[in-house]
Coordinates of C-alpha atoms in Angstrom, one line a residue:
M1296 CA 94.6 93.5 32.6
K1297 CA 97.1 91.6 34.8
L1298 CA 97.8 89.7 38.0
V1299 CA 101.4 90.2 38.5
K1300 CA 103.0 87.8 42.2
I1301 CA 105.2 90.0 44.5
D1302 CA 108.3 88.3 44.8
K1303 CA 108.0 86.2 47.6
S1304 CA 111.3 86.6 49.7
I1305 CA 109.7 89.8 50.2
Y1306 CA 106.0 89.3 50.8
E1307 CA 106.4 88.9 54.5
D1308 CA 108.2 92.4 55.0
Y1309 CA 105.3 93.7 52.3
K1310 CA 102.0 92.1 54.2
I1311 CA 103.3 93.9 56.8
D1312 CA 103.3 97.2 55.8
V1313 CA 100.3 96.3 54.5
I1314 CA 98.7 95.5 58.2
F1315 CA 100.6 99.0 59.7
D1316 CA 100.6 101.4 57.0
A1317 CA 97.5 100.7 55.5
Y1318 CA 95.4 100.3 58.0
K1319 CA 94.6 96.7 57.1
W1320 CA 94.2 95.1 60.6
D1321 CA 92.0 92.1 60.2
P1322 CA 94.3 90.4 57.8
Q1323 CA 92.8 87.3 58.1
V1324 CA 89.1 85.9 57.7
G1325 CA 88.6 82.8 59.8
D1326 CA 91.5 80.8 58.2
V1327 CA 91.9 82.9 54.8
N1328 CA 94.7 85.3 54.0
T1329 CA 92.9 88.2 52.9
V1330 CA 96.2 90.3 52.2
S1331 CA 96.9 89.2 48.6
E1332 CA 100.5 88.0 47.2
Y1333 CA 99.0 89.9 43.5
V1334 CA 98.4 93.1 42.6
L1335 CA 96.5 93.4 39.4
L1336 CA 97.7 95.7 36.6
I1337 CA 95.5 97.9 33.9
T1338 CA 95.9 99.7 31.2
E1339 CA 95.6 104.1 31.3
E1340 CA 92.7 103.3 28.6
K1341 CA 90.8 100.9 30.9
A1342 CA 91.6 102.8 34.1
A1343 CA 89.8 105.9 32.2
S1344 CA 86.9 103.4 30.1
L1345 CA 85.7 102.6 34.6
K1346 CA 86.1 106.3 35.6
R1347 CA 84.1 107.3 32.6
D1348 CA 81.3 104.9 33.2
A1349 CA 81.5 105.4 37.0
E1350 CA 81.0 109.1 36.8
N1351 CA 78.2 108.9 34.3
L1352 CA 76.7 106.2 36.8
T1353 CA 76.8 108.8 39.6
K1354 CA 75.1 111.3 37.7
E1355 CA 72.3 108.6 37.0
T1356 CA 72.5 107.6 40.8
H1357 CA 71.8 110.8 42.3
M1358 CA 69.0 111.3 40.3
I1359 CA 67.6 107.8 41.3
Q1360 CA 67.8 110.2 44.4
E1361 CA 66.1 113.1 44.2
A1362 CA 63.2 111.0 42.0
M1363 CA 62.2 108.9 44.8
L1364 CA 62.6 111.1 47.7
K1365 CA 60.5 113.5 45.5
N1366 CA 58.1 110.6 45.3
L1367 CA 58.4 108.3 48.2
N1368 CA 55.5 105.8 47.1
F1369 CA 57.9 104.1 46.1
S1370 CA 59.6 103.0 49.4
K1371 CA 57.7 99.7 49.6
E1372 CA 59.0 97.8 46.8
V1373 CA 62.2 99.1 47.3
G1374 CA 62.4 97.1 50.4
L1375 CA 62.2 100.6 52.5
S1376 CA 60.9 100.5 55.9
K1377 CA 57.7 102.5 56.9
K1378 CA 59.3 103.9 59.5
M1379 CA 62.1 105.3 56.8
K1380 CA 59.3 106.7 54.6
K1381 CA 58.6 109.0 57.3
Y1382 CA 61.4 109.9 58.2
F1383 CA 62.3 110.4 54.4
M1384 CA 58.9 112.3 54.4
K1385 CA 59.9 114.8 56.5
Q1386 CA 63.2 115.4 54.7
T1387 CA 62.6 119.0 52.7
K1388 CA 65.9 120.7 53.0
Y1389 CA 67.8 118.1 51.5
N1390 CA 71.1 119.9 49.4
R1391 CA 72.9 117.3 47.4
D1392 CA 75.8 120.6 47.2
K1393 CA 76.0 120.9 50.8
N1394 CA 76.9 117.2 51.3
V1395 CA 79.6 114.7 49.9
S1396 CA 78.1 112.2 48.5
L1397 CA 80.3 108.7 48.1
M1398 CA 79.5 105.8 46.2
R1399 CA 81.4 102.6 44.7
Y1400 CA 80.8 100.8 42.1
D1401 CA 81.5 96.9 41.8
F1402 CA 82.3 96.3 37.9
H1403 CA 83.3 92.0 37.6
P1404 CA 85.0 91.1 33.8
T1405 CA 82.1 89.4 32.3
T1406 CA 82.1 87.5 28.7
K1407 CA 80.1 90.3 28.0
G1408 CA 82.2 92.9 28.5
F1409 CA 82.5 95.0 32.1
R1410 CA 79.5 94.6 34.3
I1411 CA 78.5 95.4 37.8
S1412 CA 76.6 93.7 40.2
E1413 CA 75.2 96.7 42.9
V1414 CA 76.2 100.4 43.9
N1415 CA 77.1 101.0 47.7
S1416 CA 76.1 104.5 48.2
D1417 CA 75.5 104.3 51.9
V1418 CA 78.7 103.3 53.2
P1419 CA 80.9 101.9 50.9
G1420 CA 84.6 100.4 52.6
G1421 CA 87.2 99.8 50.7
L1422 CA 88.6 103.4 51.8
A1423 CA 92.7 102.7 52.1
E1424 CA 92.7 99.7 50.0
A1425 CA 92.4 102.1 47.0
T1426 CA 95.1 104.2 47.6
I1427 CA 97.8 103.3 50.5
L1428 CA 97.8 99.3 49.5
G1429 CA 98.3 101.1 45.7
H1430 CA 101.8 103.2 47.1
I1431 CA 103.1 99.9 48.7
A1432 CA 102.6 97.8 46.1
K1433 CA 104.2 100.2 43.6
K1434 CA 107.1 100.7 46.5
Y1435 CA 107.7 96.6 46.2
L1436 CA 107.0 96.1 42.4
G1437 CA 109.1 99.2 41.2
Y1438 CA 106.2 100.7 38.7
G1439 CA 102.6 101.7 37.6
E1440 CA 100.4 104.9 39.6
V1441 CA 97.8 105.6 41.9
K1442 CA 95.7 107.7 40.1
Y1443 CA 93.4 108.8 43.0
D1444 CA 94.0 109.4 46.6
I1445 CA 90.4 108.9 48.4
A1446 CA 91.5 110.4 51.4
E1447 CA 92.8 113.9 49.8
I1448 CA 89.4 113.8 47.4
L1449 CA 87.0 113.6 50.2
Y1450 CA 89.0 116.3 52.7
D1451 CA 89.0 118.0 49.8
S1452 CA 84.9 117.8 49.3
F1453 CA 84.5 118.4 52.8
I1454 CA 86.3 121.9 52.5
K1455 CA 85.4 122.9 49.3
I1456 CA 81.8 123.2 51.0
N1457 CA 83.0 124.9 54.8
P1458 CA 86.6 126.3 54.6
E1459 CA 86.6 126.8 58.3
L1460 CA 85.2 123.7 59.0
K1461 CA 87.3 122.4 62.1
A1462 CA 85.6 119.0 64.0
V1463 CA 84.5 115.8 62.2
S1464 CA 82.6 112.8 63.5
F1465 CA 83.3 109.6 62.3
V1466 CA 80.2 107.4 63.0
H1467 CA 81.2 104.2 63.5
A1468 CA 79.8 100.4 64.7
T1469 CA 83.2 100.6 67.4
S1470 CA 83.1 97.1 68.2
Y1471 CA 83.7 96.3 65.1
S1472 CA 87.8 96.5 63.9
D1473 CA 87.4 96.8 60.6
D1474 CA 84.6 99.3 60.7
R1475 CA 87.6 101.1 63.2
Q1476 CA 90.2 101.2 60.2
V1477 CA 88.4 103.0 57.9
M1478 CA 87.7 105.3 59.8
Q1479 CA 90.9 106.2 60.9
Y1480 CA 92.3 105.8 57.7
I1481 CA 90.3 108.7 56.6
G1482 CA 90.4 110.2 59.8
D1483 CA 94.3 110.6 60.3
Y1484 CA 94.4 112.4 56.8
F1485 CA 91.8 114.8 58.1
E1486 CA 93.8 115.3 61.4
S1487 CA 96.8 116.0 59.5
K1488 CA 94.9 118.5 58.0
G1489 CA 94.4 120.6 61.6
I1490 CA 90.7 118.9 61.7
K1491 CA 89.9 117.4 64.9
S1492 CA 88.8 113.7 64.2
F1493 CA 85.8 112.2 66.5
Y1494 CA 85.9 108.3 66.9
N1495 CA 82.1 107.3 68.1
D1496 CA 79.2 105.4 67.7
P1497 CA 76.4 106.8 66.0
T1498 CA 74.3 107.2 69.9
A1499 CA 76.7 110.0 70.9
L1500 CA 76.2 112.5 68.9
T1501 CA 73.7 115.0 70.4
F1502 CA 71.5 117.8 68.3
K1503 CA 70.7 121.0 69.1
D1504 CA 68.8 123.8 66.2
E1505 CA 70.1 120.9 64.0
T1506 CA 73.9 121.3 64.8
P1507 CA 75.3 118.3 66.4
F1508 CA 77.5 118.0 69.7
L1509 CA 79.8 115.2 70.8
G1510 CA 79.5 116.2 74.1
K1511 CA 80.6 120.4 74.1
E1512 CA 82.5 120.1 71.3
R1513 CA 80.1 121.3 67.6
I1514 CA 80.6 119.1 64.9
D1515 CA 81.0 120.4 61.8
G1516 CA 81.1 117.3 59.6
I1517 CA 79.6 113.5 59.6
F1518 CA 81.2 110.5 58.2
R1519 CA 78.7 108.0 58.5
F1520 CA 80.3 104.4 58.1
Y1521 CA 77.2 102.4 59.6
P1522 CA 74.7 101.8 57.6
L1523 CA 71.6 103.8 57.7
E1524 CA 69.2 100.5 58.4
W1525 CA 70.7 99.6 61.4
Y1526 CA 69.5 103.0 62.9
E1527 CA 66.4 101.1 63.4
N1528 CA 67.3 98.9 66.2
L1529 CA 68.6 101.6 68.4
P1530 CA 66.6 102.6 71.2
R1531 CA 63.8 105.5 70.4
K1532 CA 65.7 107.9 73.2
Y1533 CA 68.5 108.6 70.9
K1534 CA 66.4 110.2 68.0
W1535 CA 68.7 109.5 65.2
H1536 CA 66.3 110.8 63.2
H1537 CA 68.9 114.4 63.3
Y1538 CA 70.8 112.3 61.1
F1539 CA 68.2 113.3 58.1
H1540 CA 67.6 117.1 59.4
T1541 CA 71.8 118.2 60.5
N1542 CA 73.1 121.5 58.9
A1543 CA 76.7 119.5 59.4
I1544 CA 78.0 118.5 56.0
S1545 CA 77.2 115.0 55.7
C1546 CA 79.1 111.9 54.0
N1547 CA 76.6 109.9 53.6
H1548 CA 73.8 112.2 53.8
P1549 CA 71.1 109.3 54.6
V1550 CA 69.3 110.2 51.0
N1551 CA 72.1 107.6 49.7
L1552 CA 69.9 104.8 51.2
L1553 CA 67.8 105.1 48.4
S1554 CA 69.9 104.1 45.5
Q1555 CA 71.0 101.4 47.8
S1556 CA 68.9 99.1 47.4
K1557 CA 69.2 96.0 44.9
R1558 CA 65.4 96.2 44.3
I1559 CA 65.6 99.9 42.3
P1560 CA 66.2 98.3 38.8
V1561 CA 61.9 96.7 39.6
I1562 CA 60.5 100.5 39.5
W1563 CA 63.4 102.0 37.0
N1564 CA 60.5 102.5 34.2
K1565 CA 58.0 103.8 37.1
L1566 CA 60.7 107.2 37.8
D1567 CA 60.7 108.0 34.3
I1568 CA 64.1 108.9 34.3
D1569 CA 67.1 108.2 31.9
L1570 CA 69.0 105.2 32.7
T1571 CA 71.4 104.8 30.0
T1572 CA 73.8 104.1 32.0
W1573 CA 72.9 101.6 34.2
K1574 CA 70.7 100.1 32.2
S1575 CA 73.9 99.0 29.8
L1576 CA 75.6 97.5 32.6
L1577 CA 73.8 95.9 35.2
P1578 CA 72.3 92.9 34.3
H1579 CA 68.5 92.0 34.1
T1580 CA 66.5 92.0 37.2
V1581 CA 63.3 91.3 38.3
D1582 CA 61.1 90.9 41.3
P1583 CA 61.4 87.4 43.7
K1584 CA 57.6 86.6 42.2
V1585 CA 58.4 87.1 38.7
F1586 CA 61.3 84.3 39.7
F1587 CA 59.8 82.1 41.2
K1588 CA 56.9 81.9 38.9
D1589 CA 58.8 81.5 35.9
E1590 CA 61.0 78.6 34.7
S1591 CA 63.6 80.4 32.2
L1592 CA 64.6 82.5 35.2
R1593 CA 65.4 80.4 37.5
K1594 CA 68.2 79.0 35.7
T1595 CA 69.3 82.6 34.2
H1596 CA 69.2 84.6 37.0
I1597 CA 70.9 84.6 40.8
L1598 CA 69.1 85.7 44.3
K1599 CA 70.5 88.2 46.4
P1600 CA 69.4 90.7 49.3
N1601 CA 68.4 93.6 48.7
L1602 CA 70.3 95.5 51.3
G1603 CA 73.3 93.2 51.5
R1604 CA 76.6 93.7 51.1
V1605 CA 80.1 91.7 50.3
G1606 CA 78.2 90.1 48.9
E1607 CA 77.0 87.4 51.6
G1608 CA 73.4 85.8 51.1
V1609 CA 73.7 85.7 47.1
M1610 CA 72.6 82.3 45.7
I1611 CA 74.9 80.9 42.8
D1612 CA 74.9 77.4 42.5
G1613 CA 78.0 75.1 42.5
V1614 CA 79.3 78.3 45.2
I1615 CA 77.1 77.6 48.1
S1616 CA 75.6 74.7 49.8
K1617 CA 72.3 72.7 48.9
V1618 CA 71.0 73.8 52.2
D1619 CA 71.9 77.6 51.8
K1620 CA 70.3 77.3 48.2
E1621 CA 67.0 76.2 49.8
G1622 CA 67.2 78.8 53.1
I1623 CA 67.4 81.7 50.7
M1624 CA 64.8 80.3 48.5
K1625 CA 62.3 80.5 51.3
A1626 CA 63.9 82.9 52.6
A1627 CA 62.8 84.8 48.5
K1628 CA 59.7 83.2 49.2
K1629 CA 58.5 84.8 52.3
F1630 CA 59.9 88.2 52.6
P1631 CA 60.5 89.2 48.4
L1632 CA 60.6 92.7 49.2
N1633 CA 63.9 91.4 51.1
W1634 CA 65.2 90.1 47.6
V1635 CA 66.1 90.4 44.0
A1636 CA 66.1 88.4 41.2
Q1637 CA 69.4 89.5 38.5
E1638 CA 70.8 87.5 35.7
K1639 CA 73.8 85.6 36.5
F1640 CA 76.7 86.7 34.6
E1641 CA 79.7 84.6 33.5
S1642 CA 82.8 85.6 35.3
V1643 CA 85.8 85.3 33.4
P1644 CA 88.1 85.2 35.7
L1645 CA 92.4 85.8 35.4
E1646 CA 94.9 83.1 35.2
V1647 CA 97.9 83.2 37.0
D1648 CA 100.3 80.5 38.0
G1649 CA 97.8 78.4 36.6
K1650 CA 95.3 79.4 38.7
L1651 CA 92.4 81.6 38.1
Y1652 CA 90.9 84.0 40.0
H1653 CA 87.3 86.3 40.3
L1654 CA 87.8 89.5 40.5
C1655 CA 86.3 92.5 41.3
I1656 CA 86.3 96.3 40.5
G1657 CA 85.3 98.5 43.0
V1658 CA 85.2 102.3 41.6
F1659 CA 84.6 104.7 43.9
T1660 CA 83.0 108.6 43.3
V1661 CA 83.6 110.9 45.0
K1662 CA 80.2 113.9 44.6
D1663 CA 80.2 112.9 40.4
K1664 CA 83.4 112.7 40.6
C1665 CA 86.1 109.3 40.0
A1666 CA 88.5 108.8 42.9
G1667 CA 89.8 105.5 43.5
F1668 CA 90.1 101.5 42.2
Y1669 CA 89.2 99.0 44.8
G1670 CA 90.5 95.3 43.7
R1671 CA 89.6 91.8 44.8
I1672 CA 89.8 88.9 44.2
S1673 CA 88.2 85.2 45.1
T1674 CA 88.3 81.5 43.6
K1675 CA 85.4 81.6 43.2
P1676 CA 82.8 83.2 41.0
R1677 CA 81.0 85.3 44.6
I1678 CA 82.9 87.6 45.2
D1679 CA 82.2 88.1 49.3
E1680 CA 84.3 88.4 52.8
H1681 CA 87.1 85.6 51.9
A1682 CA 87.4 87.2 48.6
V1683 CA 91.4 88.6 49.1
D1684 CA 92.3 92.8 48.8
I1685 CA 94.3 93.5 46.1
P1686 CA 96.0 96.7 45.0
I1687 CA 95.7 98.4 41.5
L1688 CA 97.9 99.7 39.3
V1689 CA 97.2 101.9 36.2
V1690 CA 100.4 101.5 33.8
K1691 CA 101.5 103.1 30.2
G1692 CA 100.7 101.0 27.2
D1693 CA 99.3 97.3 26.4
L1694 CA 99.8 94.3 29.1

C-alpha cells in the first residue's frame, strides 16, 4: 500500500470537484479539512484479499443475524432494549432474499496483519467516497482503477428483487447535511434509472397493510440511513414498528441491527455457528465486567461504546485526554451493557512526506458480494470524525 500526493498546483481544483461531484458537502469538521491531498494505492492482490475476507465475514454476519433472530434471549447481553426485543420477537416474515443488505467492515493494518475493528451493518456511510472520489482521483493522477460502483450495485440489487420498482424512500435525519449527501448520491443514481427518489425523515412514511406510503405515493423500497436505535426516541404516534414488517424492499432491514452490536463476540460461543473469519480478524473482545476485574486486560484492552459510530467514545491511551478517559471508565462501570472491551491492536502507519498516517479501509458488501473500498487516514491511531477521507485506487503489479 502507498500514499501518493495530489500535486499542490491542482489540489484546489481537485477539492472543488470532490465537493460538487462527489457529494462532499461537509469538507471540514471544525477547523479540520477532511478532503485529503493524498490517494491510497493498493495492489490487485491486496484488493482481492480484502474482498475475500469481507465476503466471508458477510456470510458469517448473516448467520449471526439469523441465529440472534431465533434466540432473542441474548438480546440483553448484546445491549438491545426491551422494546427492540419485543419488535424482533414479532418478526416472523423476514426473508433475507427479499431485502438488500449493505454492510461495511473496517480493516486496519496492524503488526499482526490486517484486523477489523467492527462491522457497520445498520447504516454504513462513505458510499460516494467509495466510488466517485476514486474516479475523480484517477482523473487527476492519470492512473489506477476503481473496482466497484456501489450505487450501480445497490440499484441492480433492488431491481433484481422487484423489476417493477418505481419509487424509493431515502430515510435519514433530514437536519444533517452529511446524512443527506449520502442519500442524495444513491437517490440521484436511482433517478437516472427512472426511479422516483424521495428524501424524508422516518416519521413521514405511513403504512397500510404493510405497504409504505409517502402521502399518496406508494413506496416500493426503503433505503434507511437513520440508525434503528434512534427510532426509540420518536413519539409513539409514528408507529415506527411498521419498518419491521413492511413488504417494501428494505436496505437495511431492521434485522441488520442484530449484528451491529459490538458485544456480539461476548456471546459468540452461545450461538453455535461457525465464525472462523470473524474470530481470526477481530481482536479479543470481552465484557467490561471482565475487563475491570482483570488487571492484565486493563493494560492490553480498550473500551468502546456498544453502538458507537465513527470512532466516537473509543478509549485509547495517548489519544484522548485524562478527563475523557475517566469519563469513559466511569460510564463503562456504571452501564457495562453499553460498552465492550477489545484488545488494542498496534496500528502500522503509512509514511509520506515525513509524516505518519494511520489507515482504515472500509470494505463494503451488498448482499454477500464486495461492493467498494472506502479509505480514511488520521495522524492518530483512533480513526474518528476528524479522520480524513481518501480515495482508494487499485493498481497492477507491486508498489
